[in-house]
Coordinates of C-alpha atoms in Angstrom, one line a residue:
Chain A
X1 CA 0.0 0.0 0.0
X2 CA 1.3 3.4 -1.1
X3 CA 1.3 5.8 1.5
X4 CA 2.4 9.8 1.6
X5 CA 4.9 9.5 4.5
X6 CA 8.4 9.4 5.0
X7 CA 8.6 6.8 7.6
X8 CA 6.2 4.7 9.4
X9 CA 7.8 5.2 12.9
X10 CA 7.6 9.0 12.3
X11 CA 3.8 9.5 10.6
X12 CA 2.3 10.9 13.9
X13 CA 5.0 13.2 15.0
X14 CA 5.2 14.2 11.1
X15 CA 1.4 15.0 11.6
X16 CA 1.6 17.0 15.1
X17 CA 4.9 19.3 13.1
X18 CA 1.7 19.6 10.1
X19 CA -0.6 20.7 12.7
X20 CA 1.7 23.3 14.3
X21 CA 2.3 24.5 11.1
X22 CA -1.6 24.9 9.9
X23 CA -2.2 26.6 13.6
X24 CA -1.0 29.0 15.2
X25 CA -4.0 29.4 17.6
X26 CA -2.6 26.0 19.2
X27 CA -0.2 24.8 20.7
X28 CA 1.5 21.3 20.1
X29 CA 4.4 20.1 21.9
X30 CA 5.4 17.5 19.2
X31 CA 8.2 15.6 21.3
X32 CA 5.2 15.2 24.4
X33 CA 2.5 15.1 22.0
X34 CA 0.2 17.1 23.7
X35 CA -2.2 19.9 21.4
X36 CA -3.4 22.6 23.7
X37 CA -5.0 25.8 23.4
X38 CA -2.8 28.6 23.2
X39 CA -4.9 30.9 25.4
X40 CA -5.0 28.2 28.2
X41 CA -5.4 28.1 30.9
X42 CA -8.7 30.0 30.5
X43 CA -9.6 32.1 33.5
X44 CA -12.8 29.9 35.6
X45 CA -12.9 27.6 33.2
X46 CA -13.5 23.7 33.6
X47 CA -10.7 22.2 31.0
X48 CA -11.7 19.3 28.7
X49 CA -8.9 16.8 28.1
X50 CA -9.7 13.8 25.4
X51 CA -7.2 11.7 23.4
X52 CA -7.3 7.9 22.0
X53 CA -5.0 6.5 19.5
X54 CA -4.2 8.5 16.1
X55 CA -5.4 7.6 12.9
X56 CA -8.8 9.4 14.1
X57 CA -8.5 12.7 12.4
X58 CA -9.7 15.2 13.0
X59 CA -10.5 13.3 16.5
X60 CA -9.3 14.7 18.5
X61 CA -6.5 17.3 18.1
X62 CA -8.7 18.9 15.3
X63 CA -11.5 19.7 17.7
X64 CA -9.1 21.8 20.5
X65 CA -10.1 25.5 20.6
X66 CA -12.7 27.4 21.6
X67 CA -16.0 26.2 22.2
X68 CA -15.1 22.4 22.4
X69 CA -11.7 20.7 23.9
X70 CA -9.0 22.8 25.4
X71 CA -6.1 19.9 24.5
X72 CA -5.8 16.2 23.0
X73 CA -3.3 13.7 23.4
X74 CA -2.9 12.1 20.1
X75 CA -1.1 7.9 20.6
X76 CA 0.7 6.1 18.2
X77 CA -1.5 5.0 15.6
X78 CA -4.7 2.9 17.2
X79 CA -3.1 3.5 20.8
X80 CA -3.7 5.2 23.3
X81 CA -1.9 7.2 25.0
X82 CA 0.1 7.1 27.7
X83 CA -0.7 8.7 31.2
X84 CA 2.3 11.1 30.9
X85 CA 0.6 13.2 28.3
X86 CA -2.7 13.5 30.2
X87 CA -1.2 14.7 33.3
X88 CA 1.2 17.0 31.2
X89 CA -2.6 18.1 29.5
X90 CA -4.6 18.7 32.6
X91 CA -1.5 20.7 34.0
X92 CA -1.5 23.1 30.9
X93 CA -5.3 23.3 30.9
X94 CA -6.4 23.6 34.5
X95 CA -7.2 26.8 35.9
X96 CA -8.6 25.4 39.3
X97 CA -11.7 24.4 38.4
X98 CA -10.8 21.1 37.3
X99 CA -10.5 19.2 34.6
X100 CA -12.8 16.7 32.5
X101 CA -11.1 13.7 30.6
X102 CA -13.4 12.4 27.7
X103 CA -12.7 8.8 27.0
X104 CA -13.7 6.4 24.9
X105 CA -15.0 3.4 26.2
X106 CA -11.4 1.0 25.0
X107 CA -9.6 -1.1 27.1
X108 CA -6.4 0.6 26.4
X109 CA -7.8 3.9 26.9
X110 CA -9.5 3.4 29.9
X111 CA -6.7 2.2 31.7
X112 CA -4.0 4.6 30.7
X113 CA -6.7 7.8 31.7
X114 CA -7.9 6.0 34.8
X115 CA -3.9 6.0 35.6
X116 CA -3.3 9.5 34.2
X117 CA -6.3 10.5 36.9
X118 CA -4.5 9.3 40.1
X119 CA -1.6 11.1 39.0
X120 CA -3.3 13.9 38.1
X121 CA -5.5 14.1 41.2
X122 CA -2.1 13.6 43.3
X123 CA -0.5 17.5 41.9
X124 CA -3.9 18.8 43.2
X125 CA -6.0 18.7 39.9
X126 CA -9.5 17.8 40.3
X127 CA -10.3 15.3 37.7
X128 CA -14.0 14.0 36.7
X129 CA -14.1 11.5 33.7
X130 CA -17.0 10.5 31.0
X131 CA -16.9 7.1 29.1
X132 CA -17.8 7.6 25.7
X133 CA -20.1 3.6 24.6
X134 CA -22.6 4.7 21.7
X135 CA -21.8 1.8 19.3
X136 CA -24.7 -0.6 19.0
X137 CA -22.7 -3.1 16.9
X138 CA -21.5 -4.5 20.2
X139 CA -24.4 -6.7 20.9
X140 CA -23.0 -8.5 24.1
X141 CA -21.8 -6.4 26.7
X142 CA -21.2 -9.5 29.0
X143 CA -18.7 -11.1 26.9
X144 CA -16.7 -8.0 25.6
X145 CA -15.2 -4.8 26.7
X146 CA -18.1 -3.6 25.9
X147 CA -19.8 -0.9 23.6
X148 CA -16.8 0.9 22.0
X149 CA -16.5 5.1 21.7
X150 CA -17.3 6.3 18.3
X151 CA -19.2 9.3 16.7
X152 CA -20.9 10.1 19.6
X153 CA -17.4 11.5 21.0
X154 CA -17.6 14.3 18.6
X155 CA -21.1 15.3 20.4
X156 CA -19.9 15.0 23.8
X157 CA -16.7 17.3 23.2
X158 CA -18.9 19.6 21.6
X159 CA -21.7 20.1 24.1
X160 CA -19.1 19.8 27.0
X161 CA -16.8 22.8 25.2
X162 CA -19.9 24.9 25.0
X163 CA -21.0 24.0 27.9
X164 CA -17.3 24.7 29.6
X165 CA -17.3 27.9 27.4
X166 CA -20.1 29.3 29.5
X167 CA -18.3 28.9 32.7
X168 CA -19.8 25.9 34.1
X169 CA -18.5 23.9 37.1
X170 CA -17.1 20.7 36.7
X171 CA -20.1 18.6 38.0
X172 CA -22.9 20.0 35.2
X173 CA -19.8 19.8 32.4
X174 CA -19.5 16.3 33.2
X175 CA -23.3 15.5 33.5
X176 CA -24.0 17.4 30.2
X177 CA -21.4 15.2 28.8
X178 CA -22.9 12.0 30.0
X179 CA -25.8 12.7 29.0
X180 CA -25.0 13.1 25.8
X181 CA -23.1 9.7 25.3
X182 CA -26.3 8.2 27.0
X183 CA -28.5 9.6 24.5
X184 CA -26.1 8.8 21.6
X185 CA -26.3 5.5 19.6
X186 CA -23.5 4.2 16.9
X187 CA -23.4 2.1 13.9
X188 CA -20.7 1.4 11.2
X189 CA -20.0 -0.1 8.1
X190 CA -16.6 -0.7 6.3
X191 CA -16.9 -1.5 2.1
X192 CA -12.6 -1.8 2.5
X193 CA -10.0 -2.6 5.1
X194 CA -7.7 0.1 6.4
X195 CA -4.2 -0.3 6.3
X196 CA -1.9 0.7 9.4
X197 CA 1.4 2.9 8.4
X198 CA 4.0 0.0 10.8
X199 CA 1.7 -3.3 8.6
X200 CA 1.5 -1.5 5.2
X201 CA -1.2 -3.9 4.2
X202 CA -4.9 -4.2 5.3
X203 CA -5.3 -5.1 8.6
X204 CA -8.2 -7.7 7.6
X205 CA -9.0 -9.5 4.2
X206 CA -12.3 -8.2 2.7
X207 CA -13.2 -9.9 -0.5
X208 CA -14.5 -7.5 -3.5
X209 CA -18.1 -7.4 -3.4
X210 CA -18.7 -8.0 0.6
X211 CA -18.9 -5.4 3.1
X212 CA -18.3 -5.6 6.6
X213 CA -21.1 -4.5 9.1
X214 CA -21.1 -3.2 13.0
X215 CA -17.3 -2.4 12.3
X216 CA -15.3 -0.1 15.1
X217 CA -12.8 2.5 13.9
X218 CA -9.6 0.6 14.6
X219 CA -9.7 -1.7 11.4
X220 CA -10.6 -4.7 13.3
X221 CA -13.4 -6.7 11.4
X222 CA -17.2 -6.3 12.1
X223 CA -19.6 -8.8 13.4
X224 CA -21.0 -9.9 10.3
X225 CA -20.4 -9.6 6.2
X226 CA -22.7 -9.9 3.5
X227 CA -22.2 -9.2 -0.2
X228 CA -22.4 -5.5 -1.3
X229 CA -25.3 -3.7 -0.8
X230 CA -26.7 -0.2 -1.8
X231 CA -26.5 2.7 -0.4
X232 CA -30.4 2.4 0.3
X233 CA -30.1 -0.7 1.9
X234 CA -26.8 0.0 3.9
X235 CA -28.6 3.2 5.1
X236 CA -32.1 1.3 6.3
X237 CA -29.8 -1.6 8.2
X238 CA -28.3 1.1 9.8
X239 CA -30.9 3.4 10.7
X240 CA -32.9 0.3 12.5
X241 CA -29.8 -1.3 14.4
X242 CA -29.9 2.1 16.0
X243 CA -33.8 2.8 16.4
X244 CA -33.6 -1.1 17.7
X245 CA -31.6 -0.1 20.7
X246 CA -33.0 3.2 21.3
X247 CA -35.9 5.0 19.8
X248 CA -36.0 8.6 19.8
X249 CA -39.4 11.1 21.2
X250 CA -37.3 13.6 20.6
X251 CA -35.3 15.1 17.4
X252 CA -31.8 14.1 17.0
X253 CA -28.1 15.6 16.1
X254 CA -27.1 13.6 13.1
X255 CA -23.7 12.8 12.0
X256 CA -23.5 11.0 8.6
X257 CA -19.3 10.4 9.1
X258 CA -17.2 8.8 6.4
X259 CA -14.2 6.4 7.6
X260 CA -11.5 8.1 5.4
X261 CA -11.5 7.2 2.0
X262 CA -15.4 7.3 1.0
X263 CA -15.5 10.4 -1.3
X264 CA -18.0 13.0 -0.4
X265 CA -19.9 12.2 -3.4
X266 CA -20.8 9.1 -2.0
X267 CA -21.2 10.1 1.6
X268 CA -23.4 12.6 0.4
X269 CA -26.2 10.2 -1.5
X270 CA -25.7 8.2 2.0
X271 CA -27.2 11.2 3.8
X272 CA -30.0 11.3 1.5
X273 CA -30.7 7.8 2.1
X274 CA -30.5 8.0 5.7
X275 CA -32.8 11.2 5.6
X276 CA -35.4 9.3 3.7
X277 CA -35.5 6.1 5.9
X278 CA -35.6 8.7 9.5
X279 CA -38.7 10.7 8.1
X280 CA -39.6 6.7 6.9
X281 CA -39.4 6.0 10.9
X282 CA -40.4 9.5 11.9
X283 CA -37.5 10.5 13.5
X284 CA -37.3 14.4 13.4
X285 CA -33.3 15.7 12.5
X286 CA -33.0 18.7 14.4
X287 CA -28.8 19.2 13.0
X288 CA -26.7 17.5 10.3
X289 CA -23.1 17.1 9.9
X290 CA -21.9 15.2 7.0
X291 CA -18.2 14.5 6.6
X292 CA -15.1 13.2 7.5
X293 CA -14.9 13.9 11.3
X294 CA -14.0 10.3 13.3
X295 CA -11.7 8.1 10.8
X296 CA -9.7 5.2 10.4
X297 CA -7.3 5.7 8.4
X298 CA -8.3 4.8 5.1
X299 CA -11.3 2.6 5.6
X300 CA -14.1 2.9 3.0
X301 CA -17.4 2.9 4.4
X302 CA -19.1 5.3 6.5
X303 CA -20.9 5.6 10.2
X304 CA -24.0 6.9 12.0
X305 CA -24.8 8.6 15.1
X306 CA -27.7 9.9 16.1
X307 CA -28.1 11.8 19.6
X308 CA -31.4 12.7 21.2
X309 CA -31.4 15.9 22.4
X310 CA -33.5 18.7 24.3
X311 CA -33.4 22.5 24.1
X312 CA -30.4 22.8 26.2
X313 CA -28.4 20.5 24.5
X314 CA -29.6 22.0 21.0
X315 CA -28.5 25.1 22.4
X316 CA -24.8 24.3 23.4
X317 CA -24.4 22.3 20.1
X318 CA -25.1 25.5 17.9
X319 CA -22.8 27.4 20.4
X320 CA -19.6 29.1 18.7
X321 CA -17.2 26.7 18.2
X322 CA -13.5 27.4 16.9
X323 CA -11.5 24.0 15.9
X324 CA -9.4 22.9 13.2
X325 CA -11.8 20.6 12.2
X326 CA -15.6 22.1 13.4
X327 CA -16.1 25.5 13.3
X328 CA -19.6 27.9 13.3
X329 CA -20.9 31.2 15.1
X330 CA -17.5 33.0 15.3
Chain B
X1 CA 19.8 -15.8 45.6
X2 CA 19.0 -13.7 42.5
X3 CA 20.8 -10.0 42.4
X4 CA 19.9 -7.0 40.6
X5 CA 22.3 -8.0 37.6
X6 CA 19.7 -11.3 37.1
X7 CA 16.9 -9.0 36.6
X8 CA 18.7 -6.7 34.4
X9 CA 19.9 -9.2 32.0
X10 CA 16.0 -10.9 32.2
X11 CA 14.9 -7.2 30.9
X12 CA 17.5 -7.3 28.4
X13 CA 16.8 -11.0 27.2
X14 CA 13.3 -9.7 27.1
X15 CA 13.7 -6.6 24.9
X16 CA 15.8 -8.7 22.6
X17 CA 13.1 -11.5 22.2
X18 CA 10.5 -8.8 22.0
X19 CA 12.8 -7.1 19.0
X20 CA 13.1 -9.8 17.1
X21 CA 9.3 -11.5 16.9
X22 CA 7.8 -8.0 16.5
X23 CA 7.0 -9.1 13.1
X24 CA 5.6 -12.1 14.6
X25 CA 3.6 -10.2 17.3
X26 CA 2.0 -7.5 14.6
X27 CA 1.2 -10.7 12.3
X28 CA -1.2 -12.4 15.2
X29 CA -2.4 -8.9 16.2
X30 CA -3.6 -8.2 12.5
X31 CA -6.7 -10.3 12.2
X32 CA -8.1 -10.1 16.0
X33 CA -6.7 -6.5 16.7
X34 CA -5.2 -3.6 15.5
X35 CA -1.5 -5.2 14.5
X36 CA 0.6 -3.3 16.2
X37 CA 1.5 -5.4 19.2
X38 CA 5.1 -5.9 18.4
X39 CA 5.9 -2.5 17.6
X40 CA 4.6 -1.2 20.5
X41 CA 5.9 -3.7 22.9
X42 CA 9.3 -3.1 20.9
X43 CA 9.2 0.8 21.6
X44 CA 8.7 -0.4 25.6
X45 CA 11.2 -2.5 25.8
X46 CA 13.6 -0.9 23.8
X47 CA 13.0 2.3 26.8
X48 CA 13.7 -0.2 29.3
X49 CA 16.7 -1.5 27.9
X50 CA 18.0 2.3 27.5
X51 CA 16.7 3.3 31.2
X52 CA 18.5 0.0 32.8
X53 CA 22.0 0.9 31.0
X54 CA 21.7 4.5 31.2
X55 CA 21.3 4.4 35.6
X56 CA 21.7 0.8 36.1
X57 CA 19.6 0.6 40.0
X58 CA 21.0 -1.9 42.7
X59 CA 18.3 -3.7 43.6
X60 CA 16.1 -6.2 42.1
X61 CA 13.0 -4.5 43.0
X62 CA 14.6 -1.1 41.7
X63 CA 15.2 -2.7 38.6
X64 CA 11.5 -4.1 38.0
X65 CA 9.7 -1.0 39.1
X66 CA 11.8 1.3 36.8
X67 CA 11.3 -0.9 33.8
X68 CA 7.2 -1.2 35.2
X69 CA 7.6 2.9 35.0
X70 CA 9.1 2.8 31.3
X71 CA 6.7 0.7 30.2
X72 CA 4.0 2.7 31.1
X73 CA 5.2 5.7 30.3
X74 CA 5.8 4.7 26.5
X75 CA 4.0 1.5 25.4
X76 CA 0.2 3.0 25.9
X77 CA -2.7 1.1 24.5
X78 CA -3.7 -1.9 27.1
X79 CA -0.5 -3.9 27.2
X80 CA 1.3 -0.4 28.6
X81 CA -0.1 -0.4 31.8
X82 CA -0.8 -4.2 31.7
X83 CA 2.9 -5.1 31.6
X84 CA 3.5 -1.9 33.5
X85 CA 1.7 -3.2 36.3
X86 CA 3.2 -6.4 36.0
X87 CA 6.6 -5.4 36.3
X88 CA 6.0 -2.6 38.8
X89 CA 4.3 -4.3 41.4
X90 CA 6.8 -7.6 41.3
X91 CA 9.4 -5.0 42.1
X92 CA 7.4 -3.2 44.4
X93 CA 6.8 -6.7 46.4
X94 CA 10.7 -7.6 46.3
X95 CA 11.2 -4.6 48.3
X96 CA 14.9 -3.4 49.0
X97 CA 16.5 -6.0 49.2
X98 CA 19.9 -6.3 47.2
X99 CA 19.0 -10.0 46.7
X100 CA 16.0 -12.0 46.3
X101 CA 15.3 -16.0 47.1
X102 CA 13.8 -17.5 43.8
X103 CA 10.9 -18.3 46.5
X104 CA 10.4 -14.7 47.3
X105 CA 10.3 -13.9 43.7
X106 CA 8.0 -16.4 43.2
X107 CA 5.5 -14.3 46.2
X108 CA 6.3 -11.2 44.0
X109 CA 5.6 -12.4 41.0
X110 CA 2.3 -14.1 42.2
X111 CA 1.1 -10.2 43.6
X112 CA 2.4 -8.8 40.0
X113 CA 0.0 -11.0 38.5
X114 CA -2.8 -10.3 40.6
X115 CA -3.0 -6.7 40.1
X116 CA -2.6 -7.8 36.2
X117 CA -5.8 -9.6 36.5
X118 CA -7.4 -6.9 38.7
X119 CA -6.6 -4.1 36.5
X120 CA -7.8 -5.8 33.1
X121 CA -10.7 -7.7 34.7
X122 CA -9.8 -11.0 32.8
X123 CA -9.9 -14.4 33.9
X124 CA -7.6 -17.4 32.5
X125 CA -9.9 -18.5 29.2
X126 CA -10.5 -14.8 28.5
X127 CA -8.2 -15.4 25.7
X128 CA -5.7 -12.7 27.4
X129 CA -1.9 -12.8 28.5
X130 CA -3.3 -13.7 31.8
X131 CA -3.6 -17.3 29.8
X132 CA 0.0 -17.4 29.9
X133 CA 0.4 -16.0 32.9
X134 CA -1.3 -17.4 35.2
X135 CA 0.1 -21.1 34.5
X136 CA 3.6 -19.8 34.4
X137 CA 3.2 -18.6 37.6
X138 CA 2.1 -21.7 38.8
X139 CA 5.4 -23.5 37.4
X140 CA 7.6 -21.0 38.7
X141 CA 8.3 -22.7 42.0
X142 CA 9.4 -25.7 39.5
X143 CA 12.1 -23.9 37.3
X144 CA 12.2 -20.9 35.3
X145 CA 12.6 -23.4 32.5
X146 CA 9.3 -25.0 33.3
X147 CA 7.2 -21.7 34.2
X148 CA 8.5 -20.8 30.3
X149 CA 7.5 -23.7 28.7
X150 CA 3.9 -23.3 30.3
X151 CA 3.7 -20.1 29.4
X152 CA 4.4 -21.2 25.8
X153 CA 1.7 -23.9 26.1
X154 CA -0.8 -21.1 27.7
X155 CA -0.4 -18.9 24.8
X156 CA -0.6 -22.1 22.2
X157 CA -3.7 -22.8 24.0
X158 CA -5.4 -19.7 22.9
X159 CA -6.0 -20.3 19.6
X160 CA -9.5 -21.9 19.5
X161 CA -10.6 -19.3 22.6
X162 CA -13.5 -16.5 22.0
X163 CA -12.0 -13.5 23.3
X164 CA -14.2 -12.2 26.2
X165 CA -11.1 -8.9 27.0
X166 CA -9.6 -6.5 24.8
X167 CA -10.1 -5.7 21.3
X168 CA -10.5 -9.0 20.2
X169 CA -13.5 -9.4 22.3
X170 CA -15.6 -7.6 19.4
X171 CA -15.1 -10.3 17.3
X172 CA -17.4 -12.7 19.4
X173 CA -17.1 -15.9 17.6
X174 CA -14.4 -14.7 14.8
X175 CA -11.8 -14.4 17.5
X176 CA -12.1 -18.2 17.7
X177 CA -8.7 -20.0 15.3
X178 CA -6.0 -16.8 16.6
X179 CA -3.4 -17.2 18.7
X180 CA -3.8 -14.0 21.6
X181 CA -0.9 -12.0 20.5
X182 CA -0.7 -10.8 24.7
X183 CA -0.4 -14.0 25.8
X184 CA 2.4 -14.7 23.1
X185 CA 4.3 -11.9 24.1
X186 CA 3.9 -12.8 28.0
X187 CA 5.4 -16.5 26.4
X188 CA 8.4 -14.5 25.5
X189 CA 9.1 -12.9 28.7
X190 CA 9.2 -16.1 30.7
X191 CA 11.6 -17.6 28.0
X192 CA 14.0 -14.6 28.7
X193 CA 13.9 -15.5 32.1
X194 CA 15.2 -19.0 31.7
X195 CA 17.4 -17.6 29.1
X196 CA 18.5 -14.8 32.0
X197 CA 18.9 -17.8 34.2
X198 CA 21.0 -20.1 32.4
X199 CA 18.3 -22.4 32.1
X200 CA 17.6 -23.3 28.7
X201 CA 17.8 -20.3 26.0
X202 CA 15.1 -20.7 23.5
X203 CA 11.9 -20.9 24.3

């Protein structure tokens, strides 16, 4: 597999150089690999601290600045981090009214942050965390680490940055937040493999003409594969694995998100299928986003999340927002 | 009576071992995970190897909890803090002593696993390291030789497993016909302790 890097063992801190590069308005400390804010700390504001494994982007560096996280901590490719650069983070972001880590919900992550945490908590930061679960492709919660992170992540650092932004303490930032991930639900599909810098080659073998469904963003298979459907068909088994597990009275935030390499084009035609089968289900769409927002490299295929919300939440998501990646009102 | 030299060259034996199957460990982490076991484990180990030569400590449990520290502080994903632990809290057990009985090791090692277990949640049959571990452990009193070879046979054992931990947990039935790349690495560390101990180099 061609790739446009120089080395493997250098492709994230190649990326974090690119990033300083592209913006000035943060700051990225490419040998610690920590992005911040520049302006942080911010005066009586609750900080938000997220990070996973890269390969993501623009989750999550993309989405530091104002209005949604005040720093990320980008790992090597598909892992996380290490509790170094979230203490380093929370330091550089707390203005003593503590800090909110945003995790999602994988093994890796959740022990490295729950680490990160104690240390944290032991310089005198006060640290609450959220758990980020909104895939329903994980069926059996019993038998697995349970539901993984996904596109709701992008909701909950969203809300939570507005919701910081407006000088709210730490308690209501992290209650906003999981309530967000608690009203959020997940699915994916992948139509290729994607293929790690350090392998070179897909991490799984899908044959032509089968697609993968109930994927996860780390190139590891789905539970199931069928042969090649449309995009009306892809779009209605999505759609009801979600309304299966939770079925919205109220309208949603909807994020049509492509995995990497799905052209817009294509992502585009999804969304009108996925409108059509929602008003098919009457499910009222309150906000859209359509795009490239929580990767995998270069999967093909595309995911859905759908987040139910009220008026408050409505009106932190249309909140200004200032990020790399996400940016409105300002 | 094992000194802090033993446990420097078991780190050392283990960071070689480590750098030459990374290969091996990316190729079983490809279909049930995210194939990059061996690199990352490589990047550890390789810090450990650096950390022990650059300020070589005295004591055996100096030596484990700095390499635990390394570990943790560089691998990241799950086997990070897992081996982290590991090593940490064996070397946190063997106290200050400037030697250790291969029984007291044996204690520490037994605690080192524990917290493994604690801190991923995982059982032996979870399809996890702890499936190497765990009967290695049990052999240690034995010989190093033997606690390797049934670590080797723990990890061999995996293969027709349904991963309940870890990534390869949402695979449900497709984990099934992998060998657990975790508990092939853990295989590896227990053959670099016979190796450290003169007792049989290959595992």
């Amino acid at each position: 597999m061609k790739m446009l890097i120089n080395v493997a063992e250098t492709v994230v801190a190649d990326a974090l150089r690119g990033m300083a590069a592209a913006h000035p308005e943060l700051t990225v400390d490419v040998e610690n690999r920590v992005i911040v804010r520049r302006d942080a700390p911010v005066d009586d504001k609750v900080g938000l601290v997220s990070g996973g494994g890269s390969g993501h982007e623009p989750l999550h560096g993309g989405f530091v600045g104002r209005g949604m996280l005040s720093a990320a901590c980008p790992g090597e490719v598909f892992t996380s981090p290490v509790p170094d650069q979230m203490v380093r983070a929370a330091a550089a972001v707390d203005s003593g009214k503590g800090v909110l880590f945003i995790v999602k919900n994988y093994t890796g992550d959740v022990m490295n942050f729950d680490m990160a945490a104690e240390l944290a908590e032991d310089e005198g930061i006060q640290v609450a965390k959220v758990l980020v679960d909104d895939d329903v492709a994980v069926t059996d919660s019993l038998y697995t680490a349970g539901r993984r992170g996904t596109g709701a992540t992008l909701f909950v650092e969203k809300i939570a940055g507005a919701a910081a932004e407006e000088g709210m303490p730490l308690e209501r930032v992290e209650a906003l937040a999981r309530q967000v991930n608690e009203n959020s639900r997940s699915f994916g599909v992948a139509l290729s493999a994607c293929s790690t810098p350090a392998k070179g080659s897909p991490t799984f073998d899908l044959p032509a003409g089968q697609l993968e469904l109930g994927i996860g963003i780390h190139g590891e298979p789905g539970r199931e594969r069928r042969p090649m459907m449309t995009a009306g068909e892809i779009a209605e088994f999505a759609v009801d694995a979600i309304l299966d597990d939770m079925r919205p009275r109220n309208p949603v935030l909807l994020l049509v998100n492509g995995m990497g390499a799905t052209p817009l084009l294509e992502l585009y035609g999804f969304h009108a299928e996925v409108t059509r089968v929602l008003a098919a289900r009457d499910v009222a769409v309150a906000r859209v986003l359509v795009g490239n927002y929580v990767t995998s490299l270069d999967m093909a295929g595309a995911s859905l999340t759908l987040c139910q919300i009220d008026e408050e939440l409505l009106r932190l998501w249309d909140a200004p927002v200032r990020t790399p990646a996400l940016r409105w009102g300002m | 009576m094992l000194d802090a030299e033993f446990f420097r060259r078991w780190m050392t034996a283990t960071a070689a071992a480590v750098d030459r199957e990374a290969e091996r460990l990316t190729e079983l982490d490809s279909p049930i995970g995210d194939a990059d076991h061996g690199s990352n484990l490589r990047r550890g180990f390789t810090a450990v190897a650096a950390a022990l030569e650059k300020d070589p400590p005295d004591t055996p449990g100096a030596v484990l909890t700095l390499a635990g520290r390394q570990l943790i502080s560089t691998v990241g994903g799950a086997s990070g803090p897992l081996y982290g632990t590991l090593l940490r809290r064996t070397g946190k057990e063997l106290g200050e002593a400037a030697e250790v009985s291969e029984a007291q090791f044996a204690d520490a090692l037994r605690a080192g696993v524990d917290a493994v277990a604690k801190l991923g949640g995982a059982v032996p049959g979870d399809k996890t390291m702890v499936d190497a571990l765990e009967p290695a452990v049990a052999e240690l009193a034995t010989s190093f030789r033997a606690a390797a070879e049934a670590a080797a046979r723990g990890a061999e054992a995996t293969v027709p497993l349904i991963a309940r931990k870890g990534r390869a947990s949402y695979l449900g039935e497709r984990s099934a016909g992998h060998q657990d790349p975790g508990a092939t690495s853990t295989a590896l560390l227990f053959a670099a302790l016979a190796e450290a101990a003169g007792d049989g180099a290959e595992g």
